[in-house]
Structures are given as structure tokens and as C-alpha cells.
PDB file of C-alpha atoms in Angstrom:
ATOM      1  CA  GLU A 513      -2.823  20.200  -0.570  1.00 95.00           C
ATOM      2  CA  VAL A 514      -2.579  16.827   1.374  1.00 96.00           C
ATOM      3  CA  GLN A 515       0.777  15.190   0.779  1.00 97.00           C
ATOM      4  CA  LEU A 516       3.266  12.882   2.543  1.00 98.00           C
ATOM      5  CA  VAL A 517       6.846  13.642   1.945  1.00 98.00           C
ATOM      6  CA  GLN A 518       9.336  10.931   2.552  1.00 98.00           C
ATOM      7  CA  SER A 519      13.102  11.208   3.372  1.00 98.00           C
ATOM      8  CA  GLY A 520      15.621  10.445   0.743  1.00 98.00           C
ATOM      9  CA  SER A 521      17.345   7.170  -0.475  1.00 98.00           C
ATOM     10  CA  GLU A 522      19.789   5.423   1.991  1.00 98.00           C
ATOM     11  CA  VAL A 523      22.788   3.169   1.437  1.00 98.00           C
ATOM     12  CA  LYS A 524      23.668   1.165   4.528  1.00 98.00           C
ATOM     13  CA  LYS A 525      25.640  -1.698   5.634  1.00 98.00           C
ATOM     14  CA  PRO A 526      24.341  -4.878   7.210  1.00 98.00           C
ATOM     15  CA  GLY A 527      24.085  -4.426  11.098  1.00 97.00           C
ATOM     16  CA  GLU A 528      23.667  -0.584  10.884  1.00 98.00           C
ATOM     17  CA  SER A 529      20.588   1.319  12.091  1.00 98.00           C
ATOM     18  CA  LEU A 530      18.266   3.504  10.072  1.00 98.00           C
ATOM     19  CA  THR A 531      15.323   5.722  10.482  1.00 98.00           C
ATOM     20  CA  ILE A 532      13.285   6.819   7.527  1.00 98.00           C
ATOM     21  CA  SER A 533      10.574   9.669   7.813  1.00 98.00           C
ATOM     22  CA  CYS A 534       7.479  10.590   6.233  1.00 98.00           C
ATOM     23  CA  LYS A 535       6.199  14.243   6.818  1.00 98.00           C
ATOM     24  CA  ALA A 536       2.435  14.792   6.517  1.00 98.00           C
ATOM     25  CA  SER A 537       0.929  18.219   5.464  1.00 98.00           C
ATOM     26  CA  GLY A 538      -2.326  19.407   4.415  1.00 98.00           C
ATOM     27  CA  TYR A 539      -4.611  17.625   6.883  1.00 97.00           C
ATOM     28  CA  SER A 540      -5.171  16.872  10.527  1.00 97.00           C
ATOM     29  CA  PHE A 541      -2.249  14.280  11.222  1.00 97.00           C
ATOM     30  CA  ILE A 542      -3.767  13.145  14.267  1.00 96.00           C
ATOM     31  CA  ASN A 543      -7.212  12.060  12.776  1.00 96.00           C
ATOM     32  CA  TYR A 544      -5.560   9.445  10.254  1.00 97.00           C
ATOM     33  CA  TRP A 545      -3.384   6.326  10.848  1.00 96.00           C
ATOM     34  CA  ILE A 546      -0.320   6.051   8.803  1.00 97.00           C
ATOM     35  CA  THR A 547       0.738   2.766   7.340  1.00 98.00           C
ATOM     36  CA  TRP A 548       4.175   1.600   5.959  1.00 98.00           C
ATOM     37  CA  VAL A 549       4.392  -0.793   2.858  1.00 98.00           C
ATOM     38  CA  ARG A 550       7.382  -2.306   1.600  1.00 98.00           C
ATOM     39  CA  GLN A 551       8.270  -3.229  -2.076  1.00 98.00           C
ATOM     40  CA  VAL A 552      11.264  -5.213  -2.838  1.00 98.00           C
ATOM     41  CA  PRO A 553      12.698  -4.652  -6.375  1.00 96.00           C
ATOM     42  CA  GLY A 554      10.701  -6.284  -8.927  1.00 96.00           C
ATOM     43  CA  LYS A 555       8.251  -7.590  -6.284  1.00 97.00           C
ATOM     44  CA  GLY A 556       4.744  -6.887  -4.940  1.00 97.00           C
ATOM     45  CA  LEU A 557       3.476  -4.636  -2.101  1.00 98.00           C
ATOM     46  CA  GLU A 558       3.942  -5.919   1.430  1.00 98.00           C
ATOM     47  CA  TRP A 559       1.986  -4.422   4.451  1.00 97.00           C
ATOM     48  CA  VAL A 560       4.499  -3.542   7.154  1.00 98.00           C
ATOM     49  CA  GLY A 561       2.286  -2.055   9.760  1.00 97.00           C
ATOM     50  CA  LYS A 562       0.513   1.109  10.871  1.00 96.00           C
ATOM     51  CA  ILE A 563       0.435   3.739  13.577  1.00 97.00           C
ATOM     52  CA  ASP A 564      -2.251   5.920  15.062  1.00 95.00           C
ATOM     53  CA  PRO A 565      -0.519   9.171  15.464  1.00 94.00           C
ATOM     54  CA  SER A 566      -2.718  10.533  18.171  1.00 93.00           C
ATOM     55  CA  ASP A 567      -2.415   7.637  20.638  1.00 87.00           C
ATOM     56  CA  PRO A 568       0.071   6.256  19.438  1.00 80.00           C
ATOM     57  CA  ASP A 569      -1.024   2.678  19.082  1.00 89.00           C
ATOM     58  CA  MET A 570       1.043   0.652  16.606  1.00 95.00           C
ATOM     59  CA  LEU A 571       0.266  -2.731  14.887  1.00 95.00           C
ATOM     60  CA  TYR A 572       2.612  -4.786  12.852  1.00 96.00           C
ATOM     61  CA  SER A 573       2.333  -7.430  10.365  1.00 95.00           C
ATOM     62  CA  PRO A 574       3.723 -10.737  11.698  1.00 94.00           C
ATOM     63  CA  SER A 575       6.150 -10.883   8.785  1.00 94.00           C
ATOM     64  CA  PHE A 576       7.732  -7.615  10.133  1.00 96.00           C
ATOM     65  CA  GLU A 577       7.100  -7.425  14.021  1.00 95.00           C
ATOM     66  CA  GLY A 578      10.282  -7.469  16.116  1.00 95.00           C
ATOM     67  CA  HIS A 579      12.464  -6.292  13.172  1.00 96.00           C
ATOM     68  CA  VAL A 580      11.096  -2.724  12.532  1.00 98.00           C
ATOM     69  CA  THR A 581       9.587   0.003  14.886  1.00 98.00           C
ATOM     70  CA  ILE A 582       6.939   2.455  13.804  1.00 97.00           C
ATOM     71  CA  SER A 583       6.582   5.562  15.503  1.00 97.00           C
ATOM     72  CA  ALA A 584       5.367   9.215  15.085  1.00 97.00           C
ATOM     73  CA  ASP A 585       5.821  12.802  16.478  1.00 96.00           C
ATOM     74  CA  LYS A 586       2.565  14.642  16.396  1.00 95.00           C
ATOM     75  CA  SER A 587       4.279  17.756  16.932  1.00 96.00           C
ATOM     76  CA  ILE A 588       6.027  17.817  13.850  1.00 97.00           C
ATOM     77  CA  THR A 589       3.541  15.730  12.003  1.00 98.00           C
ATOM     78  CA  THR A 590       5.990  13.162  10.970  1.00 98.00           C
ATOM     79  CA  ALA A 591       5.954   9.281  11.214  1.00 98.00           C
ATOM     80  CA  TYR A 592       9.043   6.984  11.107  1.00 98.00           C
ATOM     81  CA  LEU A 593      10.166   3.595  10.228  1.00 98.00           C
ATOM     82  CA  GLN A 594      13.140   2.255  11.995  1.00 98.00           C
ATOM     83  CA  TRP A 595      15.603  -0.501  12.072  1.00 98.00           C
ATOM     84  CA  SER A 596      18.091  -1.264  14.860  1.00 97.00           C
ATOM     85  CA  SER A 597      20.221  -3.890  12.771  1.00 97.00           C
ATOM     86  CA  LEU A 598      19.708  -3.862   9.069  1.00 98.00           C
ATOM     87  CA  LYS A 599      19.775  -7.032   7.023  1.00 97.00           C
ATOM     88  CA  ALA A 600      20.519  -7.358   3.088  1.00 97.00           C
ATOM     89  CA  SER A 601      16.906  -8.590   2.737  1.00 97.00           C
ATOM     90  CA  ASP A 602      15.896  -5.198   3.945  1.00 98.00           C
ATOM     91  CA  THR A 603      16.837  -3.748   0.585  1.00 98.00           C
ATOM     92  CA  ALA A 604      13.513  -2.073  -0.757  1.00 98.00           C
ATOM     93  CA  THR A 605      11.532   0.933  -1.533  1.00 98.00           C
ATOM     94  CA  TYR A 606       9.363   1.677   1.466  1.00 98.00           C
ATOM     95  CA  TYR A 607       6.185   3.818   1.184  1.00 98.00           C
ATOM     96  CA  CYS A 608       4.194   5.487   3.879  1.00 98.00           C
ATOM     97  CA  ALA A 609       0.471   6.063   3.081  1.00 98.00           C
ATOM     98  CA  ARG A 610      -2.466   7.654   4.885  1.00 98.00           C
ATOM     99  CA  LEU A 611      -5.147   5.289   5.893  1.00 96.00           C
ATOM    100  CA  GLY A 612      -8.388   6.948   5.146  1.00 92.00           C
ATOM    101  CA  ILE A 613     -11.954   5.647   5.231  1.00 89.00           C
ATOM    102  CA  GLY A 614     -11.643   3.827   1.871  1.00 86.00           C
ATOM    103  CA  GLY A 615      -8.091   2.683   2.125  1.00 94.00           C
ATOM    104  CA  MET A 616      -4.694   4.005   1.602  1.00 97.00           C
ATOM    105  CA  ASP A 617      -5.676   7.255  -0.058  1.00 96.00           C
ATOM    106  CA  VAL A 618      -2.538   9.415  -0.059  1.00 97.00           C
ATOM    107  CA  TRP A 619       1.014   7.890  -0.525  1.00 98.00           C
ATOM    108  CA  GLY A 620       4.429   9.382   0.051  1.00 98.00           C
ATOM    109  CA  GLN A 621       6.750   9.084  -2.910  1.00 98.00           C
ATOM    110  CA  GLY A 622       8.759   6.189  -1.412  1.00 98.00           C
ATOM    111  CA  THR A 623      12.320   5.904   0.208  1.00 98.00           C
ATOM    112  CA  THR A 624      14.764   3.372  -1.276  1.00 98.00           C
ATOM    113  CA  VAL A 625      16.966   1.595   1.268  1.00 98.00           C
ATOM    114  CA  THR A 626      19.931  -0.373  -0.023  1.00 98.00           C
ATOM    115  CA  VAL A 627      21.678  -2.634   2.366  1.00 98.00           C
ATOM    116  CA  SER A 628      24.993  -3.883   1.109  1.00 97.00           C
ATOM    117  CA  SER A 629      28.429  -4.642   2.482  1.00 95.00           C
TER     118      SER A 629
ATOM    119  CA  SER B  75      -3.450 -13.245   8.863  1.00 50.00           C
ATOM    120  CA  SER B  76      -4.696 -14.130   5.197  1.00 71.00           C
ATOM    121  CA  GLU B  77      -3.480 -14.314   1.781  1.00 91.00           C
ATOM    122  CA  LEU B  78      -4.990 -12.495  -1.216  1.00 96.00           C
ATOM    123  CA  THR B  79      -4.395 -14.037  -4.621  1.00 97.00           C
ATOM    124  CA  GLN B  80      -4.300 -12.594  -7.882  1.00 98.00           C
ATOM    125  CA  ASP B  81      -3.506 -13.758 -11.529  1.00 96.00           C
ATOM    126  CA  PRO B  82       0.075 -12.516 -12.430  1.00 96.00           C
ATOM    127  CA  ALA B  83      -0.866 -11.106 -15.650  1.00 97.00           C
ATOM    128  CA  VAL B  84      -3.489 -10.161 -18.066  1.00 97.00           C
ATOM    129  CA  SER B  85      -3.701  -8.483 -21.431  1.00 97.00           C
ATOM    130  CA  VAL B  86      -6.509  -6.625 -22.983  1.00 96.00           C
ATOM    131  CA  ALA B  87      -6.942  -4.829 -26.321  1.00 97.00           C
ATOM    132  CA  LEU B  88      -7.193  -1.177 -26.646  1.00 96.00           C
ATOM    133  CA  GLY B  89     -10.821  -0.180 -25.766  1.00 96.00           C
ATOM    134  CA  GLN B  90     -11.850  -3.659 -24.685  1.00 97.00           C
ATOM    135  CA  THR B  91     -12.795  -4.845 -21.170  1.00 97.00           C
ATOM    136  CA  VAL B  92     -10.831  -6.811 -18.728  1.00 97.00           C
ATOM    137  CA  THR B  93     -11.720  -7.981 -15.200  1.00 97.00           C
ATOM    138  CA  ILE B  94      -9.074  -8.683 -12.436  1.00 97.00           C
ATOM    139  CA  THR B  95      -9.857 -10.926  -9.600  1.00 97.00           C
ATOM    140  CA  CYS B  96      -8.708 -11.088  -6.101  1.00 97.00           C
ATOM    141  CA  GLN B  97      -9.445 -14.145  -3.846  1.00 97.00           C
ATOM    142  CA  GLY B  98      -9.096 -14.501  -0.127  1.00 95.00           C
ATOM    143  CA  ASP B  99     -11.009 -15.674   2.883  1.00 94.00           C
ATOM    144  CA  SER B 100     -10.953 -12.219   4.440  1.00 94.00           C
ATOM    145  CA  LEU B 101     -13.050 -10.865   1.438  1.00 95.00           C
ATOM    146  CA  ARG B 102     -15.961 -12.621   2.886  1.00 94.00           C
ATOM    147  CA  SER B 103     -15.946 -10.181   5.693  1.00 93.00           C
ATOM    148  CA  TYR B 104     -14.090  -7.028   4.373  1.00 94.00           C
ATOM    149  CA  TYR B 105     -14.186  -5.059   0.924  1.00 94.00           C
ATOM    150  CA  ALA B 106     -11.320  -5.022  -1.071  1.00 96.00           C
ATOM    151  CA  THR B 107      -9.270  -1.921  -1.994  1.00 97.00           C
ATOM    152  CA  TRP B 108      -7.667  -1.650  -5.332  1.00 98.00           C
ATOM    153  CA  TYR B 109      -4.531   0.138  -6.276  1.00 98.00           C
ATOM    154  CA  GLN B 110      -2.839   0.921  -9.521  1.00 98.00           C
ATOM    155  CA  GLN B 111       1.089   1.136  -9.706  1.00 98.00           C
ATOM    156  CA  LYS B 112       2.998   2.402 -12.672  1.00 98.00           C
ATOM    157  CA  PRO B 113       6.791   1.639 -13.080  1.00 96.00           C
ATOM    158  CA  GLY B 114       8.857   4.036 -10.897  1.00 95.00           C
ATOM    159  CA  GLN B 115       5.838   5.397  -9.104  1.00 97.00           C
ATOM    160  CA  ALA B 116       3.977   5.110  -5.796  1.00 98.00           C
ATOM    161  CA  PRO B 117       0.689   3.070  -5.832  1.00 98.00           C
ATOM    162  CA  VAL B 118      -2.784   4.996  -6.321  1.00 98.00           C
ATOM    163  CA  LEU B 119      -5.864   4.187  -4.776  1.00 97.00           C
ATOM    164  CA  VAL B 120      -8.419   3.552  -7.700  1.00 97.00           C
ATOM    165  CA  LEU B 121     -11.464   1.810  -5.937  1.00 97.00           C
ATOM    166  CA  PHE B 122     -12.733   1.197  -2.350  1.00 96.00           C
ATOM    167  CA  GLY B 123     -15.730  -0.104  -0.586  1.00 92.00           C
ATOM    168  CA  GLN B 124     -18.518  -1.771  -2.449  1.00 87.00           C
ATOM    169  CA  ASP B 125     -17.612   0.096  -5.679  1.00 93.00           C
ATOM    170  CA  THR B 126     -16.427   3.581  -4.972  1.00 95.00           C
ATOM    171  CA  ARG B 127     -13.944   5.682  -6.969  1.00 96.00           C
ATOM    172  CA  PRO B 128     -11.614   8.379  -5.305  1.00 94.00           C
ATOM    173  CA  SER B 129     -12.085  11.731  -7.087  1.00 92.00           C
ATOM    174  CA  GLY B 130     -10.123  11.973 -10.234  1.00 94.00           C
ATOM    175  CA  ILE B 131     -10.396   8.348 -11.037  1.00 96.00           C
ATOM    176  CA  PRO B 132     -12.225   7.529 -14.438  1.00 96.00           C
ATOM    177  CA  ASP B 133     -15.553   5.685 -14.286  1.00 95.00           C
ATOM    178  CA  ARG B 134     -14.175   3.006 -16.616  1.00 96.00           C
ATOM    179  CA  PHE B 135     -12.847   1.288 -13.260  1.00 97.00           C
ATOM    180  CA  SER B 136     -15.629  -0.584 -11.391  1.00 96.00           C
ATOM    181  CA  GLY B 137     -15.786  -3.284  -8.782  1.00 96.00           C
ATOM    182  CA  SER B 138     -17.683  -6.075  -7.244  1.00 95.00           C
ATOM    183  CA  THR B 139     -17.457  -8.755  -4.666  1.00 95.00           C
ATOM    184  CA  SER B 140     -18.970 -12.324  -4.645  1.00 95.00           C
ATOM    185  CA  GLY B 141     -18.157 -14.694  -1.543  1.00 95.00           C
ATOM    186  CA  ASN B 142     -14.289 -14.842  -1.227  1.00 95.00           C
ATOM    187  CA  THR B 143     -13.666 -12.893  -4.612  1.00 97.00           C
ATOM    188  CA  ALA B 144     -13.468  -9.455  -5.300  1.00 97.00           C
ATOM    189  CA  SER B 145     -13.203  -8.115  -8.911  1.00 97.00           C
ATOM    190  CA  LEU B 146     -11.826  -5.034 -10.652  1.00 97.00           C
ATOM    191  CA  THR B 147     -13.435  -4.435 -14.160  1.00 97.00           C
ATOM    192  CA  LEU B 148     -11.760  -1.863 -16.616  1.00 97.00           C
ATOM    193  CA  SER B 149     -14.209  -1.060 -19.364  1.00 96.00           C
ATOM    194  CA  GLY B 150     -12.692   0.450 -22.398  1.00 95.00           C
ATOM    195  CA  ALA B 151      -9.099  -0.062 -21.554  1.00 95.00           C
ATOM    196  CA  GLN B 152      -6.753   2.943 -22.417  1.00 96.00           C
ATOM    197  CA  ALA B 153      -2.971   2.757 -23.008  1.00 96.00           C
ATOM    198  CA  ASP B 154      -2.647   4.826 -19.761  1.00 96.00           C
ATOM    199  CA  ASP B 155      -4.307   1.905 -17.807  1.00 97.00           C
ATOM    200  CA  GLU B 156      -1.271  -0.256 -18.378  1.00 97.00           C
ATOM    201  CA  ALA B 157       0.043  -0.986 -14.869  1.00 98.00           C
ATOM    202  CA  ASP B 158       0.329  -3.222 -11.991  1.00 98.00           C
ATOM    203  CA  TYR B 159      -2.900  -3.651 -10.026  1.00 98.00           C
ATOM    204  CA  TYR B 160      -3.052  -4.819  -6.259  1.00 98.00           C
ATOM    205  CA  CYS B 161      -5.893  -5.640  -4.068  1.00 98.00           C
ATOM    206  CA  SER B 162      -5.823  -5.192  -0.388  1.00 97.00           C
ATOM    207  CA  SER B 163      -8.046  -5.831   2.560  1.00 96.00           C
ATOM    208  CA  ARG B 164      -8.074  -6.232   6.136  1.00 94.00           C
ATOM    209  CA  ASP B 165      -6.941  -9.662   7.178  1.00 91.00           C
ATOM    210  CA  THR B 166      -9.150 -12.130   8.922  1.00 88.00           C
ATOM    211  CA  SER B 167      -8.402 -10.621  12.434  1.00 88.00           C
ATOM    212  CA  GLY B 168      -9.761  -7.390  11.084  1.00 88.00           C
ATOM    213  CA  VAL B 169      -6.978  -5.389  12.451  1.00 89.00           C
ATOM    214  CA  LEU B 170      -4.174  -5.784  10.084  1.00 93.00           C
ATOM    215  CA  TYR B 171      -3.871  -5.387   6.466  1.00 95.00           C
ATOM    216  CA  VAL B 172      -2.720  -7.473   3.520  1.00 96.00           C
ATOM    217  CA  PHE B 173      -1.934  -6.981  -0.073  1.00 97.00           C
ATOM    218  CA  GLY B 174      -2.620  -9.090  -2.962  1.00 97.00           C
ATOM    219  CA  THR B 175       0.156 -10.783  -5.183  1.00 97.00           C
ATOM    220  CA  GLY B 176      -0.551  -8.248  -8.030  1.00 98.00           C
ATOM    221  CA  THR B 177      -1.785  -8.383 -11.545  1.00 98.00           C
ATOM    222  CA  LYS B 178       0.156  -6.834 -14.438  1.00 98.00           C
ATOM    223  CA  VAL B 179      -2.034  -5.409 -16.969  1.00 98.00           C
ATOM    224  CA  THR B 180      -0.871  -5.017 -20.647  1.00 97.00           C
ATOM    225  CA  VAL B 181      -2.985  -2.949 -22.948  1.00 96.00           C
ATOM    226  CA  LEU B 182      -2.480  -4.293 -26.641  1.00 94.00           C
TER     227      LEU B 182
END
């Protein structure tokens, strides 16, 4: 079964660092880009960026570039989304998704990040 | 980058047909992809390309594009189709992606 399993919910304080993960299984990890998507509570989906696990080549939405870092470790078929200094406005659910030929065809279950002092 | 605009909400009677639209400059060059999201769940891919449904998606979902507008048509709406629907495509650069603003579909 093709699946993406994300790490658990996180509660952090502003200024703290955080890395969340997305473990892929059931397919060849290096053959598909992984994307990250943000959803602020009660709001729509926002595309954060993507990574080619085989390269790795990363591309970011201008709205997120410089504030998050996407990485991947192909040896353990896992992608990551990282912050060095969280803000309250980072509070959201973050999804990873596999980027197939037609679109984001497999999604993780989401990781909820809460940033509050 | 570019924006994709959707109507915030639509309603449809059970068994009737509803069309959701998505407008944006990038749609003149790239097909829209459509996602369904139910409360508390991750999005699900329901339509991509010219009019292609992933395995397991009912054939009551169909799509089309004209100019800068992509459409998702739900024929014979079921209660289970009540959800938020988002379009997405590459942006005008062709490298990045963008999501539409989302449409909440209510089945009456």
C-alpha cells in the first residue's frame, strides 16, 4: 500500500525550532517529488514547496521561501519540513503529498503545529 | 506566481447537478487538478488532466476547461459529496504550484 505517514502534533513557543516528518512507503521514493501544503485553521490550502528526493532539488512558494526548509533522506524514505524560528502565524496543519503525474495523488494524514507563548 | 479564484460556496439538491469553477491565468497553459476535503480529513485527488478520475473516484465527477476557467461538475450529487473542493495548477512560471480559494459544497 502506498502511504505517507506524518509525525505527530507539536506544541511550540515562538522562536523555537521544529522539524516535522513524512515517511513514505509502498513505492519508489526517489521517483516522485514530495510537496508540502499548509492549512491554517478554518482556511484554505496553501502550497508551501516541493522536493525531488533523488536530487535533492527544492522549490518554494515565494510566500514561504526563507522561512521554512524542505529536505529529504532517501535512505529512510522520509521528507522533512523545518523551521528555525517559529511564529504564532505558523500555527496550522501541514500535509505532505506525493506529486504524481496527475497531481498530488497520495496525502499524509497531516501534522498539527501550534505555536503559542 | 498566479492566483486561482473559486466561488466560496454553492449548494445543490440531492441528486441534482452542480458545477464549480476555478479562474486563473495559469489555466490557459496548465490543466487544473481538483481535490475534495471533508472536515478533519486530508484532501483527496478527484480529478486531473483534461478529465481524468483516479481509481475509486465515482464517474459523477467530471471536468472541463475553457480559456482561463476550469470546471468541476458533480452530476447526481450525493450526501457524501458534501465537502470543500479546491482546484490547483502550476503557476504561470510552470515550476511552482498554487491552490484555488476553495468552494464549500452543501448537498441539500
